[in-house]
Each structure stands twice: as structure tokens, then as C-alpha cells.
CSV table of N, CA and C in Angstrom, one decimal:
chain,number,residue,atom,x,y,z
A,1,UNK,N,13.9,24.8,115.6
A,1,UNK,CA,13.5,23.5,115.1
A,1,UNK,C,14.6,22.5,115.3
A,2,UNK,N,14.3,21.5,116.1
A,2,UNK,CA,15.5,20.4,116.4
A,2,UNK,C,15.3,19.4,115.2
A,3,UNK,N,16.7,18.7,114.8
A,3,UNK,CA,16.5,17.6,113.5
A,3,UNK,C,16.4,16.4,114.4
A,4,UNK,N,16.0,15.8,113.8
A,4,UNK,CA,15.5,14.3,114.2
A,4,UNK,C,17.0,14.0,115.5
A,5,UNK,N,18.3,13.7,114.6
A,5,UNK,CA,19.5,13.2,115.3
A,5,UNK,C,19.6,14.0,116.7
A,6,UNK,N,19.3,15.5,116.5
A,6,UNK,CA,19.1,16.3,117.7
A,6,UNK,C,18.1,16.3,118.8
A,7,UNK,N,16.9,15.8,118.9
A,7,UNK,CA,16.0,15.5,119.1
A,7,UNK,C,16.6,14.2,119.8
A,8,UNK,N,17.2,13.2,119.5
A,8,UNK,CA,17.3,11.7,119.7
A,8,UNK,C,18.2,12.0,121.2
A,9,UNK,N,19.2,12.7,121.2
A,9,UNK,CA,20.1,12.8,122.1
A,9,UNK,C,19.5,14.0,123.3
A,10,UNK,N,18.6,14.5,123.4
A,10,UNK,CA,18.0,14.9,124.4
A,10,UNK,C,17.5,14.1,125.5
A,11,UNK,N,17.4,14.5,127.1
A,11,UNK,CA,17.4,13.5,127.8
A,11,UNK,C,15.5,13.4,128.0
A,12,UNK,N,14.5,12.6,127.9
A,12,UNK,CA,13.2,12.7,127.7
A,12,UNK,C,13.0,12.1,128.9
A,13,UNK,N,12.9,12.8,130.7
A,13,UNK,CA,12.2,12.3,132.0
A,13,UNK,C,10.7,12.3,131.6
A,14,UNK,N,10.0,12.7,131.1
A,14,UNK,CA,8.7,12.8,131.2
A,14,UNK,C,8.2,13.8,131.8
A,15,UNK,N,9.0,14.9,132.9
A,15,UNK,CA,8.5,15.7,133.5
A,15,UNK,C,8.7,16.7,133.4
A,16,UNK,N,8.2,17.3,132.3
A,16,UNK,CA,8.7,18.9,131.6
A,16,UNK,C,8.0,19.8,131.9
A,17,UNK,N,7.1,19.7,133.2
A,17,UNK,CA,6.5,20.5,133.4
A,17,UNK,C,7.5,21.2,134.7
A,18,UNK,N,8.4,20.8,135.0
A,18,UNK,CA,9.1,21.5,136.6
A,18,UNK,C,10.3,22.3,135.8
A,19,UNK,N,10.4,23.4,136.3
A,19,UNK,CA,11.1,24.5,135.5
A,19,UNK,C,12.6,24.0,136.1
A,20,UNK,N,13.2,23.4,136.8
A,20,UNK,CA,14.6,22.5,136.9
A,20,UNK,C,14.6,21.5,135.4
A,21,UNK,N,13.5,21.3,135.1
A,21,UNK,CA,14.4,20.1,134.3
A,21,UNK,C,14.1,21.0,133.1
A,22,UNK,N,12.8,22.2,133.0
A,22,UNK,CA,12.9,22.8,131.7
A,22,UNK,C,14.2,23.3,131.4
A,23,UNK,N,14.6,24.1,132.5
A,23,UNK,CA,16.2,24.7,132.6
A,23,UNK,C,17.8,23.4,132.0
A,24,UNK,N,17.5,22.5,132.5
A,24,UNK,CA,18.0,21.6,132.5
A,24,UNK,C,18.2,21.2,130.8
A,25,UNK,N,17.0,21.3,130.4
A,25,UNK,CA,16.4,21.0,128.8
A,25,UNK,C,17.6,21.9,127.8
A,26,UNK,N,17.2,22.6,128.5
A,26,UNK,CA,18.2,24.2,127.8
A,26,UNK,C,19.5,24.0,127.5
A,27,UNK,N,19.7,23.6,128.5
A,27,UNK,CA,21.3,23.5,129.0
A,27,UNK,C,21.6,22.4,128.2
A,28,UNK,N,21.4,21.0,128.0
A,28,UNK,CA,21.3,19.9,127.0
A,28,UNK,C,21.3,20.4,125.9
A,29,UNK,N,19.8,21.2,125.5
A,29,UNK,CA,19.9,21.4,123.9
A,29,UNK,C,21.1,22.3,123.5
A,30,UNK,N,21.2,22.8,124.3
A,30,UNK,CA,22.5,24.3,124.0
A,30,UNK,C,23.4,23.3,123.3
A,31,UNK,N,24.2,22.5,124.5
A,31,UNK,CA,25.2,21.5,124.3
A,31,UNK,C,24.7,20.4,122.9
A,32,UNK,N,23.5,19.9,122.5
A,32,UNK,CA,23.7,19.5,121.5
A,32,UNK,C,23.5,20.6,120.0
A,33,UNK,N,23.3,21.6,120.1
A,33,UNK,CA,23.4,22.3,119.0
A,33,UNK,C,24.7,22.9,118.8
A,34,UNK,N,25.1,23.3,120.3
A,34,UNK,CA,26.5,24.4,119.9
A,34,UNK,C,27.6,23.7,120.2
A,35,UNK,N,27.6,22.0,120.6
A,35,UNK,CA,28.9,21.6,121.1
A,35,UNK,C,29.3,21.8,122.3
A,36,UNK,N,29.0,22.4,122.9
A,36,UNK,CA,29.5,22.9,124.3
A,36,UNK,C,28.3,23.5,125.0
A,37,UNK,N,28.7,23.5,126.3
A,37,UNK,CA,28.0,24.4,127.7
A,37,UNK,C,28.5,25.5,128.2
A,38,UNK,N,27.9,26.9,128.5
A,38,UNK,CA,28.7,27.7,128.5
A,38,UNK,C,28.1,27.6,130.0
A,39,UNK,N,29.5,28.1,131.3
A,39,UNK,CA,29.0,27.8,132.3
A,39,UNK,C,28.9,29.3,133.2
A,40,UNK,N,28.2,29.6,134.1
A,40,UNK,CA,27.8,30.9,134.6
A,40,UNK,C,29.9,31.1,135.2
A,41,UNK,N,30.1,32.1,135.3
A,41,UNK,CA,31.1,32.4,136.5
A,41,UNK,C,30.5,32.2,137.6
A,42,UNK,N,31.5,31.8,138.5
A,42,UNK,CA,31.1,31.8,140.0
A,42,UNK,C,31.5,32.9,140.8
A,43,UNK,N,30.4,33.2,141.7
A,43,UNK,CA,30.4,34.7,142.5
A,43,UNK,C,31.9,34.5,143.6
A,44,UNK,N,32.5,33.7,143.6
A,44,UNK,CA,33.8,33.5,144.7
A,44,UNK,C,34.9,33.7,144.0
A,45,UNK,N,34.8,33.6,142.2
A,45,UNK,CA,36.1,33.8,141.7
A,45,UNK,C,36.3,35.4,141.5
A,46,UNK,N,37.4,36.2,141.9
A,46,UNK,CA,37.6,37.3,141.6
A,46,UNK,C,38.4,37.3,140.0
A,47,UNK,N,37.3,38.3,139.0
A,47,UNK,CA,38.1,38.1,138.0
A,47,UNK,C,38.5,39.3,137.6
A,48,UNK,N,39.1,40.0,138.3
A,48,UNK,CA,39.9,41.2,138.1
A,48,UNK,C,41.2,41.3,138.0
A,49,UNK,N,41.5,42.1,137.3
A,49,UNK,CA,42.9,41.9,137.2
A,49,UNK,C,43.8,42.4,138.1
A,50,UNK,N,45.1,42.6,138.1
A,50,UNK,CA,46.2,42.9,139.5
A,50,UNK,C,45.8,44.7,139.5
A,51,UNK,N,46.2,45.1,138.3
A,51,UNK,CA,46.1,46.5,138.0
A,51,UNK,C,43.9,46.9,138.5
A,52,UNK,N,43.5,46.4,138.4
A,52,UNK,CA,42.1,46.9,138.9
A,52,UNK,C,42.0,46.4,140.5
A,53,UNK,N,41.9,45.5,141.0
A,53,UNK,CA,42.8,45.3,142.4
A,53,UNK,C,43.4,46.5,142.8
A,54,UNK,N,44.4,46.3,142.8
A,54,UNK,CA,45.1,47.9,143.0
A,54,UNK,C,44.0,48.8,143.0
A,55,UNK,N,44.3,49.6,141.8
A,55,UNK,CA,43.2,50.7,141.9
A,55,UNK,C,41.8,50.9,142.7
A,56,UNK,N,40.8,49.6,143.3
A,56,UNK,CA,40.6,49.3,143.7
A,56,UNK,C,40.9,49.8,145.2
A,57,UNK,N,41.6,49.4,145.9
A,57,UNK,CA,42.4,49.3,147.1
A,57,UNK,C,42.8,51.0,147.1
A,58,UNK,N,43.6,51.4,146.0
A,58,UNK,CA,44.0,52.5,146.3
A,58,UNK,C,43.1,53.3,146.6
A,59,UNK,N,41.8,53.4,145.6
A,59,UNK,CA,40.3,54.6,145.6
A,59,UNK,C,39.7,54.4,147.2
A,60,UNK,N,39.9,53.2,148.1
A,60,UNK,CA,39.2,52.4,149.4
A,60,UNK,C,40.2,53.5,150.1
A,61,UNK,N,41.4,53.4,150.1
A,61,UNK,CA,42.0,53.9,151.1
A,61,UNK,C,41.6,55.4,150.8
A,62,UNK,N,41.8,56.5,149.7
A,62,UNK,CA,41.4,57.8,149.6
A,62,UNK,C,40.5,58.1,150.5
A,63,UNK,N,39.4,57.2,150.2
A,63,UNK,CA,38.1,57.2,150.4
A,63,UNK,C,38.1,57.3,151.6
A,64,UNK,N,38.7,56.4,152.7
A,64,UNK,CA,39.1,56.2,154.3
A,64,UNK,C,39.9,57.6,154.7
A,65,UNK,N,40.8,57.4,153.9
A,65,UNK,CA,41.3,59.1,154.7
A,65,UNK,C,40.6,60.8,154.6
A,66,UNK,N,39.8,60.5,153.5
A,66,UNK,CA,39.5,62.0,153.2
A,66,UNK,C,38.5,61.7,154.5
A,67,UNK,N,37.5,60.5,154.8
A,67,UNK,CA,36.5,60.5,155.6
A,67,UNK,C,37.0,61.0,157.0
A,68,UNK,N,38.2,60.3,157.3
A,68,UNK,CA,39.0,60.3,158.5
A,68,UNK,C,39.0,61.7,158.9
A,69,UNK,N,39.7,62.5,158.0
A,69,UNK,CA,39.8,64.0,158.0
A,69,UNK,C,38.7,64.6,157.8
A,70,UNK,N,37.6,64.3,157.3
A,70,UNK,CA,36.1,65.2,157.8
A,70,UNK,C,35.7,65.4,159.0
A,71,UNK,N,35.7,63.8,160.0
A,71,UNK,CA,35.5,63.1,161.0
A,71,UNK,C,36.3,64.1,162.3
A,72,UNK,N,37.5,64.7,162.0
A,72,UNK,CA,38.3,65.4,162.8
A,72,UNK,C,37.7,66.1,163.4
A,73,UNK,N,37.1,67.2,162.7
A,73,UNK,CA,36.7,68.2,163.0
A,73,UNK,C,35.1,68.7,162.8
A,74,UNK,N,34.5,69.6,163.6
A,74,UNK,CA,32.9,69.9,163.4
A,74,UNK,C,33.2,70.6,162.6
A,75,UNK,N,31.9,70.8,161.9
A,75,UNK,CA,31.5,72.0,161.1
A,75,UNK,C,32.1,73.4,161.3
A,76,UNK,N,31.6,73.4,163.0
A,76,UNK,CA,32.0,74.9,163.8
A,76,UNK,C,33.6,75.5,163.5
A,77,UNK,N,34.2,74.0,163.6
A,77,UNK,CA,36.2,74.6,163.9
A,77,UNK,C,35.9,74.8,162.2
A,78,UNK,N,35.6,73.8,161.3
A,78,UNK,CA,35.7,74.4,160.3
A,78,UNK,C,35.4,75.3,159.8
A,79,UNK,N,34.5,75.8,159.9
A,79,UNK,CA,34.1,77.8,159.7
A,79,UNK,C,35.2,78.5,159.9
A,80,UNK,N,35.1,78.0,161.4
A,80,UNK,CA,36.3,79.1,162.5
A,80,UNK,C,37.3,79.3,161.7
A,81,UNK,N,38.2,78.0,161.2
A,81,UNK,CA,39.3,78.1,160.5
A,81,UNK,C,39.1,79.0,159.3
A,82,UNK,N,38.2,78.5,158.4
A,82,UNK,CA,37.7,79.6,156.8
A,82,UNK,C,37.7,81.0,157.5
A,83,UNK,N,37.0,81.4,158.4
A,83,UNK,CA,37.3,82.5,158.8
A,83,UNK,C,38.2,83.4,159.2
A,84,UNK,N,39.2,82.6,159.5
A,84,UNK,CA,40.3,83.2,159.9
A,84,UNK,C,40.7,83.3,159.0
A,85,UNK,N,41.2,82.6,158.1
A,85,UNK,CA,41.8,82.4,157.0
A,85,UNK,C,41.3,83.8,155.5
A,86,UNK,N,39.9,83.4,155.8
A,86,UNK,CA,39.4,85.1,155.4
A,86,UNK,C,39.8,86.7,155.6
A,87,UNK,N,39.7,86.5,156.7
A,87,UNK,CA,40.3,87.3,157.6
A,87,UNK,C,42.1,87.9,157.1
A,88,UNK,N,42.6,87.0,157.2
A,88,UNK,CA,44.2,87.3,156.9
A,88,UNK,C,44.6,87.3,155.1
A,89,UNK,N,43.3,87.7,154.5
A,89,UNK,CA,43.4,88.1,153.5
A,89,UNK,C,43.7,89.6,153.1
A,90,UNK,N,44.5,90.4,152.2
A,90,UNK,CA,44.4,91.2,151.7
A,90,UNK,C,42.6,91.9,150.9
A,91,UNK,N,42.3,93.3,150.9
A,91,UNK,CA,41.3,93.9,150.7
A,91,UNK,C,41.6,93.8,149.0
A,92,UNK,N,42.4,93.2,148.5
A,92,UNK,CA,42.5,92.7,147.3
A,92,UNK,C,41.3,91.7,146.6
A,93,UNK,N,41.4,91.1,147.7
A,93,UNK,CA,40.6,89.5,147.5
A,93,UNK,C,39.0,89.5,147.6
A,94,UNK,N,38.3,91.2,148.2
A,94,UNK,CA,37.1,91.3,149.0
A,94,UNK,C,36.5,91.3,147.5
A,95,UNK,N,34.9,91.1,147.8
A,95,UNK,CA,34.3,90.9,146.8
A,95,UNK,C,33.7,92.4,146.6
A,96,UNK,N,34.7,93.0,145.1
A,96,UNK,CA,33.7,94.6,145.0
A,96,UNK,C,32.3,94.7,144.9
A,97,UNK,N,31.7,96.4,145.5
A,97,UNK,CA,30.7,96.3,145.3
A,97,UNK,C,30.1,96.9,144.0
A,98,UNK,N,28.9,96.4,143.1
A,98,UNK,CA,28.2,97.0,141.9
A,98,UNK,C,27.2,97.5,141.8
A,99,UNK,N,27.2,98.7,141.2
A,99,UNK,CA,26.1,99.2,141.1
A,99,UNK,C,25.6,100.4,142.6
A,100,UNK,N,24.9,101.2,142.2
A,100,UNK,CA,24.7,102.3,143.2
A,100,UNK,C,24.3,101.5,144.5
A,101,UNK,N,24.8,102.2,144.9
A,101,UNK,CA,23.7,102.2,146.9
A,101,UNK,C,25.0,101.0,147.7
């Protein structure tokens, strides 16, 4: 409910049916109820801080190298490799068998 004084200082075009000036309406009465306009941020200002930046940057580059190093090699050399690698294991490491048969 607006009081009369509040009501007085609203801007009255006549045309309150177009959702710009309903919007508009808003924005006015905000400003005469709360004293102020609170304004959107703008999508160009970065509001992060140096330390999130960073971190940022740092997670991009991980991200770039681990890919880099997937990128190297096929699937195939990678087996090949596990396998060899298997291979030059001690019968320590083999998976025992359980149970009969």
C-alpha cells in the first residue's frame, strides 16, 4: 500500500499497460520506498577475486594438460603399456584363485 506522499512522487505516463514502463514503475517505487535503486551487475565486470582468478587459470591449465596427455596416445599403446607393465610384475601381485576348480 503506497501513502498518499508516495503515491505523489511516482512518475504517472498513462501507459501502464507496456511492461517497460510497468518495470520502470518498479524501479521508481523501489527508489521511493527504500531510498535507493539497487542496480543489476553488469555481465562485463569480472567480480572475482585475484585468488579465484588464479585458481581459475590454474584448474584451465590441469585441465589442458591431462587432456594433452590422453590425446598422445590410443587406447591400443595404452593397454600395450598396462600390459607390459603387468607383465613385469612379481606372481606376488597375481590375483589368487578361490574356491575349488
Amino acid at each position: 500500500a503506497l501513502t498518499n506522499a508516495a503515491s505523489a512522487e511516482l512518475p504517472n505516463d498513462g501507459a501502464g499497460s507496456s511492461e517497460a514502463k510497468a518495470e520502470e514503475g518498479k524501479d521508481e517505487l523501489k527508489k521511493v520506498l527504500e531510498g535507493y535503486a539497487i542496480e543489476a551487475p553488469s555481465e562485463d565486470v569480472d567480480r572475482r577475486t585475484e585468488a579465484e582468478k588464479k585458481h581459475a587459470a590454474r584448474i584451465a591449465k590441469l585441465e589442458e594438460d591431462r587432456l594433452r596427455k590422453i590425446a598422445e596416445k590410443s587406447h591400443r599403446q595404452r593397454m600395450n603399456e598396462f600390459n607390459t607393465h603387468l607383465s613385469t610384475l612379481s606372481e606376488h601381485h597375481d590375483i589368487p584363485k578361490v574356491g575349488p576348480g
